N, CA, C and O atoms as CSV, one atom per row, in Angstrom:
chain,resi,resn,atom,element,x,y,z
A,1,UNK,N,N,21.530,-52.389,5.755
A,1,UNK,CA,C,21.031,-51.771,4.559
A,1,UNK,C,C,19.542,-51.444,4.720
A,1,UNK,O,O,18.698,-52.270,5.067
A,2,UNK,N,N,19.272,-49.973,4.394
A,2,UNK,CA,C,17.748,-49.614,3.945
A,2,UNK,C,C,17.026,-50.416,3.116
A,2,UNK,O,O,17.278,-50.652,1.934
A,3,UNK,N,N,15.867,-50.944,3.951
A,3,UNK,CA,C,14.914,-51.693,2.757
A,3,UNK,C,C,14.339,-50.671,1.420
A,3,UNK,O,O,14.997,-49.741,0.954
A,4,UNK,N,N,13.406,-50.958,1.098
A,4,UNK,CA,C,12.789,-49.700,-0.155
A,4,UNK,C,C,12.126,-49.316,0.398
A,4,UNK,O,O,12.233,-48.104,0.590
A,5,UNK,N,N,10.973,-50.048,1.050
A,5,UNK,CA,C,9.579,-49.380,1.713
A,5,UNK,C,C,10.173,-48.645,2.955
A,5,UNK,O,O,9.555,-47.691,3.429
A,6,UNK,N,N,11.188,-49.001,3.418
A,6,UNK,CA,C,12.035,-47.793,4.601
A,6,UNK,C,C,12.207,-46.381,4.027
A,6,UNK,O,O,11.796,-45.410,4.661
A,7,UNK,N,N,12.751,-46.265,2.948
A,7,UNK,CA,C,13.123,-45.551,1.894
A,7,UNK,C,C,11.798,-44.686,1.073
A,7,UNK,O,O,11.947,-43.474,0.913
A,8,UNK,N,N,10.874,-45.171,0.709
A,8,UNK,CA,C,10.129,-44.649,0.162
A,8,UNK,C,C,9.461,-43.931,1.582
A,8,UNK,O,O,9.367,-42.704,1.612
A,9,UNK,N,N,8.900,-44.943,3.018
A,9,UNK,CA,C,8.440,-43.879,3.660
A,9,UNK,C,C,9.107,-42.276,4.250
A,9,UNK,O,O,8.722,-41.168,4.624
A,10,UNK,N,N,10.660,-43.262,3.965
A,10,UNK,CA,C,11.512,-42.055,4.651
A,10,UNK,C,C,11.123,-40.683,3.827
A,10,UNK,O,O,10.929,-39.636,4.445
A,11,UNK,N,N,11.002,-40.768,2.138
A,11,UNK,CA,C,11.059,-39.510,1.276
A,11,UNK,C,C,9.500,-39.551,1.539
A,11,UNK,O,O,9.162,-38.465,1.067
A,12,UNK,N,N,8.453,-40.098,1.967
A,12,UNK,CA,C,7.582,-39.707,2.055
A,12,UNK,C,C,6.839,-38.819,3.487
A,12,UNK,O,O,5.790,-38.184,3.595
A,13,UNK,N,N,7.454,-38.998,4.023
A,13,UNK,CA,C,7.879,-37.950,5.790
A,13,UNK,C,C,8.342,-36.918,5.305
A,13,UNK,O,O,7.768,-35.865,5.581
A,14,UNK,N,N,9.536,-36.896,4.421
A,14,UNK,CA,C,10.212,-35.659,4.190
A,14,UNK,C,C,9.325,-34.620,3.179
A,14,UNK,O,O,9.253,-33.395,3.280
A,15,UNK,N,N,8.761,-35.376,2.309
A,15,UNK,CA,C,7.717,-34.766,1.358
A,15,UNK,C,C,6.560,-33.557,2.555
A,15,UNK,O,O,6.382,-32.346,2.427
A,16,UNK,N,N,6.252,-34.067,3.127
A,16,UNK,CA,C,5.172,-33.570,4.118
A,16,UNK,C,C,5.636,-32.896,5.015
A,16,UNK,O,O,5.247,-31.738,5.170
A,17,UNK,N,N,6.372,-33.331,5.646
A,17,UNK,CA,C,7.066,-32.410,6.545
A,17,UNK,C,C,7.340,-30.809,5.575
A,17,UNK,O,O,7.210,-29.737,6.166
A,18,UNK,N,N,7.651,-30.843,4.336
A,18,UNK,CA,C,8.153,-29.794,3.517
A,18,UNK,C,C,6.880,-28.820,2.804
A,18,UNK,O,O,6.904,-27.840,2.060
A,19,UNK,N,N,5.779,-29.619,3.431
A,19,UNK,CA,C,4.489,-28.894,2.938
A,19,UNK,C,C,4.218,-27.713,3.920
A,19,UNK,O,O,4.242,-27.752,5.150
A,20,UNK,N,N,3.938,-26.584,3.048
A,20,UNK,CA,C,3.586,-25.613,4.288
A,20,UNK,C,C,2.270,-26.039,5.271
A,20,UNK,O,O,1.367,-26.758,4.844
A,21,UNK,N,N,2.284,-25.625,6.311
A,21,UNK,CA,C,1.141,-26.368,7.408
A,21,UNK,C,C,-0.564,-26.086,6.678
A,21,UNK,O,O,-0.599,-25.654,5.526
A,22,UNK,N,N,-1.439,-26.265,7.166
A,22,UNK,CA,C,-2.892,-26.230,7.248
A,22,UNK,C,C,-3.049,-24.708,7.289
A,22,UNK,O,O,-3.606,-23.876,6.573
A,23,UNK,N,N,-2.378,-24.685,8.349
A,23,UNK,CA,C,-3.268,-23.205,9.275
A,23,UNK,C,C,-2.552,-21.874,7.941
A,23,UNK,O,O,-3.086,-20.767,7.878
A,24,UNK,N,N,-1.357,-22.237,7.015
A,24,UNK,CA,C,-1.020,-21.165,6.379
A,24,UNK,C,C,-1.588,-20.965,5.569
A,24,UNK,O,O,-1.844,-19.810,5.227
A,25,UNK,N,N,-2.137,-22.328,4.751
A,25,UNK,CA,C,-3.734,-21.949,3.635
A,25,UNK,C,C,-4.795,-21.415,4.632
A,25,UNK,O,O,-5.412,-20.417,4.260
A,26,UNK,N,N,-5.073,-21.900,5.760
A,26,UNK,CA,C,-6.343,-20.992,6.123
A,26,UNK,C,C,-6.195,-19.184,6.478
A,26,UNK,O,O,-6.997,-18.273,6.679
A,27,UNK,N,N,-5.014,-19.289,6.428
A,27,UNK,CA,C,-4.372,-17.518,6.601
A,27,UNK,C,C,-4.583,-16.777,5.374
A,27,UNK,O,O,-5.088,-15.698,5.065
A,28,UNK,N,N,-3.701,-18.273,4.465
A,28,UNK,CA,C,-3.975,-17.310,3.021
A,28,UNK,C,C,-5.466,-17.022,2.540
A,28,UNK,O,O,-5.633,-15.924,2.011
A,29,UNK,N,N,-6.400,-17.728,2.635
A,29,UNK,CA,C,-7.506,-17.801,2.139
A,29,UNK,C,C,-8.411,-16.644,2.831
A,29,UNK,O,O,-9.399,-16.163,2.276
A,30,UNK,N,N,-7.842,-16.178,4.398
A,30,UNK,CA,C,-8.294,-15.519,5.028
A,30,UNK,C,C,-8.355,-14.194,4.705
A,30,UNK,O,O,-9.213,-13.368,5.019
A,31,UNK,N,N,-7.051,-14.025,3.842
A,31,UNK,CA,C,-6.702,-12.564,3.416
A,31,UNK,C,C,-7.484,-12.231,2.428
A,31,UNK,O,O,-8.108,-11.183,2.261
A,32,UNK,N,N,-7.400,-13.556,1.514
A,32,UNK,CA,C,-7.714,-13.451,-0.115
A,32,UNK,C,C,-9.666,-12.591,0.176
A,32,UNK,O,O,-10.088,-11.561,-0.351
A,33,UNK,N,N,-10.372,-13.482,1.120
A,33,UNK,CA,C,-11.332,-13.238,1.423
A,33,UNK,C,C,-11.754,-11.635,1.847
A,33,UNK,O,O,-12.575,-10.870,1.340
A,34,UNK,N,N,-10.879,-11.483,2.934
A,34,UNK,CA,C,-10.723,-9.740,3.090
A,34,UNK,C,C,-10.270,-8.930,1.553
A,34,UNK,O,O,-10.515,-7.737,1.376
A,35,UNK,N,N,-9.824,-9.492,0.878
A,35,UNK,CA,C,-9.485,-8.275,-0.426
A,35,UNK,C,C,-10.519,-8.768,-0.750
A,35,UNK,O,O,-11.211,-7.750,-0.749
A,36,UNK,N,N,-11.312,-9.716,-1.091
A,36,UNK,CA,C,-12.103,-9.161,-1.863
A,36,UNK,C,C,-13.494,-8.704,-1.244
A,36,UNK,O,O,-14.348,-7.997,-1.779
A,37,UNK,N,N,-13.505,-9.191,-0.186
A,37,UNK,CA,C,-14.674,-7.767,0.643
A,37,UNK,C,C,-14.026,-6.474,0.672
A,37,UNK,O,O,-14.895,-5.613,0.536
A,38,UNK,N,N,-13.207,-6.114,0.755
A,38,UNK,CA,C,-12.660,-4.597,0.766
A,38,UNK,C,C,-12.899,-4.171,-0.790
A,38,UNK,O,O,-13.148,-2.985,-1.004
A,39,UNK,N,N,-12.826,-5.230,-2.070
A,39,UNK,CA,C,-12.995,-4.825,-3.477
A,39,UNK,C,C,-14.724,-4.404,-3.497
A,39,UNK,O,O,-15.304,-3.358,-3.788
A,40,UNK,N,N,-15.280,-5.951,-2.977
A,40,UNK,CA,C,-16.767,-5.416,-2.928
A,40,UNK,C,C,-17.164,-4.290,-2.463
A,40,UNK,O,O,-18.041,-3.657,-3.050
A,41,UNK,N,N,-16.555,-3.817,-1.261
A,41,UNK,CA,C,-16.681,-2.396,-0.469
A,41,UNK,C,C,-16.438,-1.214,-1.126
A,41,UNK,O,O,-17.168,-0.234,-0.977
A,42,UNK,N,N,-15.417,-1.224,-1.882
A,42,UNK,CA,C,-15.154,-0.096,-2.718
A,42,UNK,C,C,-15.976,0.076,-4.072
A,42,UNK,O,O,-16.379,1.117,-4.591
A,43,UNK,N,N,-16.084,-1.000,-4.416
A,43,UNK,CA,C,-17.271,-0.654,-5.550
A,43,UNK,C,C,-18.712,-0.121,-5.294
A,43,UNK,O,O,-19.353,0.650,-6.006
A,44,UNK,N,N,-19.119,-0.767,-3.988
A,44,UNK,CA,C,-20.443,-0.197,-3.567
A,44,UNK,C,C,-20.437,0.806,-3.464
A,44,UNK,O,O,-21.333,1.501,-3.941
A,45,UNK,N,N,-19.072,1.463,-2.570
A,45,UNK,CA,C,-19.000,3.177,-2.172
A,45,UNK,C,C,-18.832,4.129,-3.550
A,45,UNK,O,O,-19.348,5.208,-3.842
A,46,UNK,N,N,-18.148,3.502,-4.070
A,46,UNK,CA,C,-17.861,3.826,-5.646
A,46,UNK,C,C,-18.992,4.514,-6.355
A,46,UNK,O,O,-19.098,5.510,-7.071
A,47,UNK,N,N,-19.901,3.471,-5.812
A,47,UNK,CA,C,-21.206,3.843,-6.959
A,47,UNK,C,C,-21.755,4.364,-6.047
A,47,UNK,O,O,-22.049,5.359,-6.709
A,48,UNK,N,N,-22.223,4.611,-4.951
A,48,UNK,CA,C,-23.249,5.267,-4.215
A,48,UNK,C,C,-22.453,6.929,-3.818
A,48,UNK,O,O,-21.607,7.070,-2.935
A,49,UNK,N,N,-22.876,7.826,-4.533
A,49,UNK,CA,C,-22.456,8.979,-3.664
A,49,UNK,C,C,-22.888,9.538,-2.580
A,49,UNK,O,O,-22.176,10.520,-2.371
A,50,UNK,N,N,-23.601,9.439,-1.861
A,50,UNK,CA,C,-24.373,9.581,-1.152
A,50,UNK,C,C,-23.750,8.506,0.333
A,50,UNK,O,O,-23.607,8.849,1.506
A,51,UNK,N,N,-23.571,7.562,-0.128
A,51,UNK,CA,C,-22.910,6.643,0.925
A,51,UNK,C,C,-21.375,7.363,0.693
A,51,UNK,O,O,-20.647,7.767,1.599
A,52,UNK,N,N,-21.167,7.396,-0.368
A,52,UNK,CA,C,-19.201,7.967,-0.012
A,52,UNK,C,C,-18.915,9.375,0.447
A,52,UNK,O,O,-17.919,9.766,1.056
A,53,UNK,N,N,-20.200,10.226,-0.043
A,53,UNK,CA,C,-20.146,11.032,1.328
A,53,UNK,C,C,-20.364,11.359,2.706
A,53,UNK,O,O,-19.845,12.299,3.309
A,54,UNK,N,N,-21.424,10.250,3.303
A,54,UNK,CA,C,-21.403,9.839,4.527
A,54,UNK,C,C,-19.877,9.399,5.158
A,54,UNK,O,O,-19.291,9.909,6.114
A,55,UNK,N,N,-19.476,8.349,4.343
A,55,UNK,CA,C,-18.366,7.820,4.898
A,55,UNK,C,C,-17.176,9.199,5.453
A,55,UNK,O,O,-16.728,9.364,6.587
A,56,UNK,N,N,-16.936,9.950,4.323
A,56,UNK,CA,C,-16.084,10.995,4.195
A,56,UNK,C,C,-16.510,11.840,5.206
A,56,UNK,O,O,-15.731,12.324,6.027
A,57,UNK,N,N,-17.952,12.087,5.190
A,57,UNK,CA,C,-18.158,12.888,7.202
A,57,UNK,C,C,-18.236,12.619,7.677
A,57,UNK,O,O,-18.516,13.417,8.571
A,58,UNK,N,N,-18.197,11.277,8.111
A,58,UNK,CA,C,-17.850,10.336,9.264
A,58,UNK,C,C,-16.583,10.052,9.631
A,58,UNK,O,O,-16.372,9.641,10.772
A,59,UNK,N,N,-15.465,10.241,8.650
A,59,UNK,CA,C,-13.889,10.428,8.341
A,59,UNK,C,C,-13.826,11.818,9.393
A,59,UNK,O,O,-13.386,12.180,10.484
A,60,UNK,N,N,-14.386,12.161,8.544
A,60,UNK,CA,C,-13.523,13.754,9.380
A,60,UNK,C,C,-14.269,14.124,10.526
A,60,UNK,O,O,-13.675,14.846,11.327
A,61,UNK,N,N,-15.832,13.685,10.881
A,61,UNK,CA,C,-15.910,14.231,12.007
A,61,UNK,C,C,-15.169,13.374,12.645
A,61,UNK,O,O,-14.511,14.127,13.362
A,62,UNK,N,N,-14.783,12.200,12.903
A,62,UNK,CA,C,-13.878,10.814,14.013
A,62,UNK,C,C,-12.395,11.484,13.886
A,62,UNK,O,O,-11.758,11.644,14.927
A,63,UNK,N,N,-11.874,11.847,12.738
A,63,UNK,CA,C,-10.306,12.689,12.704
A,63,UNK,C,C,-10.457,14.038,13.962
A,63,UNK,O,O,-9.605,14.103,14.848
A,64,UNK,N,N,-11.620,15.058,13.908
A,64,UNK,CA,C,-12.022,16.260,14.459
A,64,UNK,C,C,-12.139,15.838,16.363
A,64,UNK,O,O,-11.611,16.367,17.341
A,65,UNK,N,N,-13.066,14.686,16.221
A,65,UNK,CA,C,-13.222,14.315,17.075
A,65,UNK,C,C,-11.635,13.705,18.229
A,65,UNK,O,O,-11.484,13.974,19.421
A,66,UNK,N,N,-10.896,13.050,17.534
A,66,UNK,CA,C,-9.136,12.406,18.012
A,66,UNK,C,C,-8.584,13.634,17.651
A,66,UNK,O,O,-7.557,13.541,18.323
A,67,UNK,N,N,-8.485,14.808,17.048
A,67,UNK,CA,C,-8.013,16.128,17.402
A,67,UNK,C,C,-8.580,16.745,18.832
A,67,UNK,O,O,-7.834,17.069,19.756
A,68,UNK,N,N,-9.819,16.840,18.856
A,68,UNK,CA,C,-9.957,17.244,20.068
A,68,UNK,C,C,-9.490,16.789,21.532
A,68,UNK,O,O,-9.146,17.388,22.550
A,69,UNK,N,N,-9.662,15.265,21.108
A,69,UNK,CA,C,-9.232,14.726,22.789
A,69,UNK,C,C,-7.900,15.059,22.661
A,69,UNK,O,O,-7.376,15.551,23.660
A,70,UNK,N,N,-7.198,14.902,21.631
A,70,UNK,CA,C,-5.314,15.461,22.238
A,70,UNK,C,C,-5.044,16.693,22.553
A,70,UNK,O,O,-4.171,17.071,23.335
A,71,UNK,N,N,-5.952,17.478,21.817
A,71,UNK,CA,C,-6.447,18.924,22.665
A,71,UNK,C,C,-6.424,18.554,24.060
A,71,UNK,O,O,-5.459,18.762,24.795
A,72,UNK,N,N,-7.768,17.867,24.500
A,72,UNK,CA,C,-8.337,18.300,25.961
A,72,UNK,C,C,-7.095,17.879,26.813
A,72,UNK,O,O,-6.790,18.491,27.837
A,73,UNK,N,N,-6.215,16.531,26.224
A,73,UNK,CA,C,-5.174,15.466,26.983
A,73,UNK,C,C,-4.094,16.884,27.346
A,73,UNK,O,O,-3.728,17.142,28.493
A,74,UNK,N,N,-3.727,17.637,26.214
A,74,UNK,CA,C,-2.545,18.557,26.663
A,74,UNK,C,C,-3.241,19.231,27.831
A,74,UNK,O,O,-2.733,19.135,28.948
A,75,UNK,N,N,-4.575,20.031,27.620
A,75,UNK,CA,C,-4.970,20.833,28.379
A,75,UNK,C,C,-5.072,20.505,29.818
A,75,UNK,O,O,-4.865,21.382,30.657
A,76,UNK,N,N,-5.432,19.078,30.212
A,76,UNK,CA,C,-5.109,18.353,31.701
A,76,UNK,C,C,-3.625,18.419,31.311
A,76,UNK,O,O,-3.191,19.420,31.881
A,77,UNK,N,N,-2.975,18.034,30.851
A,77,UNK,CA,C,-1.407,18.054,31.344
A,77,UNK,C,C,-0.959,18.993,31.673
A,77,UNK,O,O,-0.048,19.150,32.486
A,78,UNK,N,N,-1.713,19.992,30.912
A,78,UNK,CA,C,-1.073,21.514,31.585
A,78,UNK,C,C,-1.581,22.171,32.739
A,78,UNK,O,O,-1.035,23.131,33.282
A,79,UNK,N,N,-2.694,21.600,33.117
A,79,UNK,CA,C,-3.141,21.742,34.477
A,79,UNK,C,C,-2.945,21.375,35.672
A,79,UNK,O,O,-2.997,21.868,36.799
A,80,UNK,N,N,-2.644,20.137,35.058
A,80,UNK,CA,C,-1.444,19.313,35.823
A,80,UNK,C,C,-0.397,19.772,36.389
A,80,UNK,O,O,-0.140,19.733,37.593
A,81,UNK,N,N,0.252,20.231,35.519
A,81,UNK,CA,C,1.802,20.575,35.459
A,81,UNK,C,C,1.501,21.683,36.813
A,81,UNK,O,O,1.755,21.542,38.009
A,82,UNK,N,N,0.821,22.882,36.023
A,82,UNK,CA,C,0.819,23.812,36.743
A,82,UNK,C,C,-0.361,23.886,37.749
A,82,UNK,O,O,-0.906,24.986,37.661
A,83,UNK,N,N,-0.890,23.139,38.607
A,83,UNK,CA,C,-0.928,22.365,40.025
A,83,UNK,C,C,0.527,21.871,40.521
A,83,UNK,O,O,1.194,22.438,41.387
A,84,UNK,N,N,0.786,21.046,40.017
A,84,UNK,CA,C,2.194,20.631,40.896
A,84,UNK,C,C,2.891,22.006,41.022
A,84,UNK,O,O,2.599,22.728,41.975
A,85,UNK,N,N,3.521,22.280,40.384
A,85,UNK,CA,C,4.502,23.656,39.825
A,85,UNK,C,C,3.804,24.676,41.196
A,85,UNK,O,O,4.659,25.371,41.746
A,86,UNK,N,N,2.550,24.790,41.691
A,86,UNK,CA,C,2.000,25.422,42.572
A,86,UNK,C,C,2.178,24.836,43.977
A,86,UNK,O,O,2.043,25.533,44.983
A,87,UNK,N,N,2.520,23.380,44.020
A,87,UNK,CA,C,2.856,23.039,45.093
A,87,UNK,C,C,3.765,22.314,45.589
A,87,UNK,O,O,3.799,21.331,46.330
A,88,UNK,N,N,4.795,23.214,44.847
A,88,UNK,CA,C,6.072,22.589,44.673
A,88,UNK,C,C,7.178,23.386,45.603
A,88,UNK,O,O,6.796,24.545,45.440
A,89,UNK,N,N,7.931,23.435,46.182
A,89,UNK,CA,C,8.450,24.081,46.646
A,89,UNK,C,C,9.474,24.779,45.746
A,89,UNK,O,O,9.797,24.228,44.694
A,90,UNK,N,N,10.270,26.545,46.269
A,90,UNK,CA,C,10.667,27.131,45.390
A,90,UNK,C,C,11.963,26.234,45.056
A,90,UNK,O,O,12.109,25.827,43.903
A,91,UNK,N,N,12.658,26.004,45.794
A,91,UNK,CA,C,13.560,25.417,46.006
A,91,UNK,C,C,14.062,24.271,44.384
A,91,UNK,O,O,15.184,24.052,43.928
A,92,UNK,N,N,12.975,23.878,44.006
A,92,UNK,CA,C,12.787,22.578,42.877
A,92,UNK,C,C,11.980,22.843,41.649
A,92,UNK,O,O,11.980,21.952,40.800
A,93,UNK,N,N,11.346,23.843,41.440
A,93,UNK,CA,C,10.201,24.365,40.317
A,93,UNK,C,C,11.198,24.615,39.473
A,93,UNK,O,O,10.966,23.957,38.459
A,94,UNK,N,N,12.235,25.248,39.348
A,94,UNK,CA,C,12.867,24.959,38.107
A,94,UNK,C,C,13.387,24.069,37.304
A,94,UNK,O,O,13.394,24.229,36.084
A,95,UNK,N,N,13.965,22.857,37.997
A,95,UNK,CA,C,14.051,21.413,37.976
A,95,UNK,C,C,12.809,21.150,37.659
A,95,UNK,O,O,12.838,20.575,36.571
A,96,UNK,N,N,11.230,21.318,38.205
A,96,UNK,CA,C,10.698,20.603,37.964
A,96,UNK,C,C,10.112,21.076,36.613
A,96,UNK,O,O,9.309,20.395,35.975
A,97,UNK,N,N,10.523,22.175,36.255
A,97,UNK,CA,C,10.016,22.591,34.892
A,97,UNK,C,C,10.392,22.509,33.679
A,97,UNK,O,O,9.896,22.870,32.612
A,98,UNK,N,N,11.569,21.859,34.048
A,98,UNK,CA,C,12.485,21.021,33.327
A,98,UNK,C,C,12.196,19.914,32.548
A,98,UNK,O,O,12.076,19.804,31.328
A,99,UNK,N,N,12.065,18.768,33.833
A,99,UNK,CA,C,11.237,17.745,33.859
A,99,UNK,C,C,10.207,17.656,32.976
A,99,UNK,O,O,10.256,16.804,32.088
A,100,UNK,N,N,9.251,18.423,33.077
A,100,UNK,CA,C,7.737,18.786,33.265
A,100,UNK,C,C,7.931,18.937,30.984
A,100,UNK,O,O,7.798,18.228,29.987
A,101,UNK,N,N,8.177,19.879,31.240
A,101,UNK,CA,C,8.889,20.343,29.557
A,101,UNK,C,C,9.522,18.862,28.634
A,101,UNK,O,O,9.194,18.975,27.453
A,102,UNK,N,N,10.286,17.612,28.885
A,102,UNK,CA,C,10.726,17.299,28.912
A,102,UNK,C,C,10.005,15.727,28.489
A,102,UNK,O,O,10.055,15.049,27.462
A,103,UNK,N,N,9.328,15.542,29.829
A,103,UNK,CA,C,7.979,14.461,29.834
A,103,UNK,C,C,6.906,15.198,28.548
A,103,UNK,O,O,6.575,14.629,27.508
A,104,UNK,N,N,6.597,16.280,28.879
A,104,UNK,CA,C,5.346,16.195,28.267
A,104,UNK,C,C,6.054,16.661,26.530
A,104,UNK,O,O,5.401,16.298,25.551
A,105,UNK,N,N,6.753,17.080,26.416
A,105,UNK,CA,C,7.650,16.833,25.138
A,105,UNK,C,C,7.068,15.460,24.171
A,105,UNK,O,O,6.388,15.443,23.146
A,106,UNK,N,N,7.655,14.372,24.984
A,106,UNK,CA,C,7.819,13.113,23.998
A,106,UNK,C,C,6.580,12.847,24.471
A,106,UNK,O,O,6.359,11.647,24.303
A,107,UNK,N,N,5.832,13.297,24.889
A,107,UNK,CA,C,4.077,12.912,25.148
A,107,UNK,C,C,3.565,13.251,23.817
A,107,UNK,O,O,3.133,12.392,23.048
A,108,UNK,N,N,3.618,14.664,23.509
A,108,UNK,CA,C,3.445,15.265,22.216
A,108,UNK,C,C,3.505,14.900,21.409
A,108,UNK,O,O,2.482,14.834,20.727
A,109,UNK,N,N,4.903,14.338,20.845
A,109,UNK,CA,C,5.518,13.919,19.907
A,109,UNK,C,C,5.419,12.578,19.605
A,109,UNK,O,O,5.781,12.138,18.513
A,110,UNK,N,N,4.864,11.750,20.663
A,110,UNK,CA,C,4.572,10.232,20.503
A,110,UNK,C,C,2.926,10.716,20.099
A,110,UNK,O,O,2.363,9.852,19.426
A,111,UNK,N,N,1.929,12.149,20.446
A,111,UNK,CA,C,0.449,11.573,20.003
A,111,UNK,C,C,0.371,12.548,18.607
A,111,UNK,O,O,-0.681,12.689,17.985
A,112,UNK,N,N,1.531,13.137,18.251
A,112,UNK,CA,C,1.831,13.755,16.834
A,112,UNK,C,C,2.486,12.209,15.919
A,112,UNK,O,O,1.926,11.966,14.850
A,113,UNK,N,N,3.302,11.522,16.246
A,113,UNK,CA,C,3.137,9.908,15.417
A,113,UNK,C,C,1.959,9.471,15.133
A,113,UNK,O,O,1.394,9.165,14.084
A,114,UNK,N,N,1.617,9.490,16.425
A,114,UNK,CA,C,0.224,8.590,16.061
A,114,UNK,C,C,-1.087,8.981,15.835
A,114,UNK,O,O,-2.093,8.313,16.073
A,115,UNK,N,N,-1.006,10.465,15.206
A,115,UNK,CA,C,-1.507,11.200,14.403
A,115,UNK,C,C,-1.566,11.059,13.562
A,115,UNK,O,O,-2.694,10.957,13.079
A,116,UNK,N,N,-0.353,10.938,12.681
A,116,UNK,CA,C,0.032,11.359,10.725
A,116,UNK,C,C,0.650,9.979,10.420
A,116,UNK,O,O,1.064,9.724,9.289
């Protein structure tokens, strides 16, 4: 037979064990902390126009700016392409243009995701 004090420590292990850990209050508290610097942040920008239009041309020139490099990225790929395609034998350039169409396809389309 279970003594009591067996018993009481037993529900008292189980009590704790059932507590969420340490580290998940320091997560939560971590977040709570980020909203409300992001609240403080928005009120400052809020009120300063002058700062929320900086921010906003700093938005779009950094958007202008990651438009361009996927610009320049196609423009080597296509230089690319057509280098190889030039030293390719005839024999395979249609195959390889295939290929070529194909790869740089889901190239596109994976830096059009991670675009919008």
């Amino acid at each position: 037979m279970i003594s009591v004090d067996e018993r009481i420590e037993s529900r008292l292990k189980n009590i704790v064990r059932s507590l969420p850990s340490e580290e998940l209050y320091f997560e939560a508290i971590r977040d709570i902390i980020k909203d409300l610097i992001k609240e403080y942040l928005r009120k400052e920008i809020n009120q300063n126009a002058e700062l929320k239009k900086s921010i906003s041309e700093g938005l779009r020139m950094y958007m202008e700016a990651k438009l361009m490099e996927y610009n320049s990225m196609a423009k080597m790929a296509k230089v690319t392409a057509s280098l190889s395609l030039l030293a390719a034998p005839e024999s395979v350039k249609d195959e390889a243009i295939k290929d070529f169409a194909s790869v740089f396809q889901k190239e596109i389309e994976d830096i059009i995701r991670k675009t919008f």
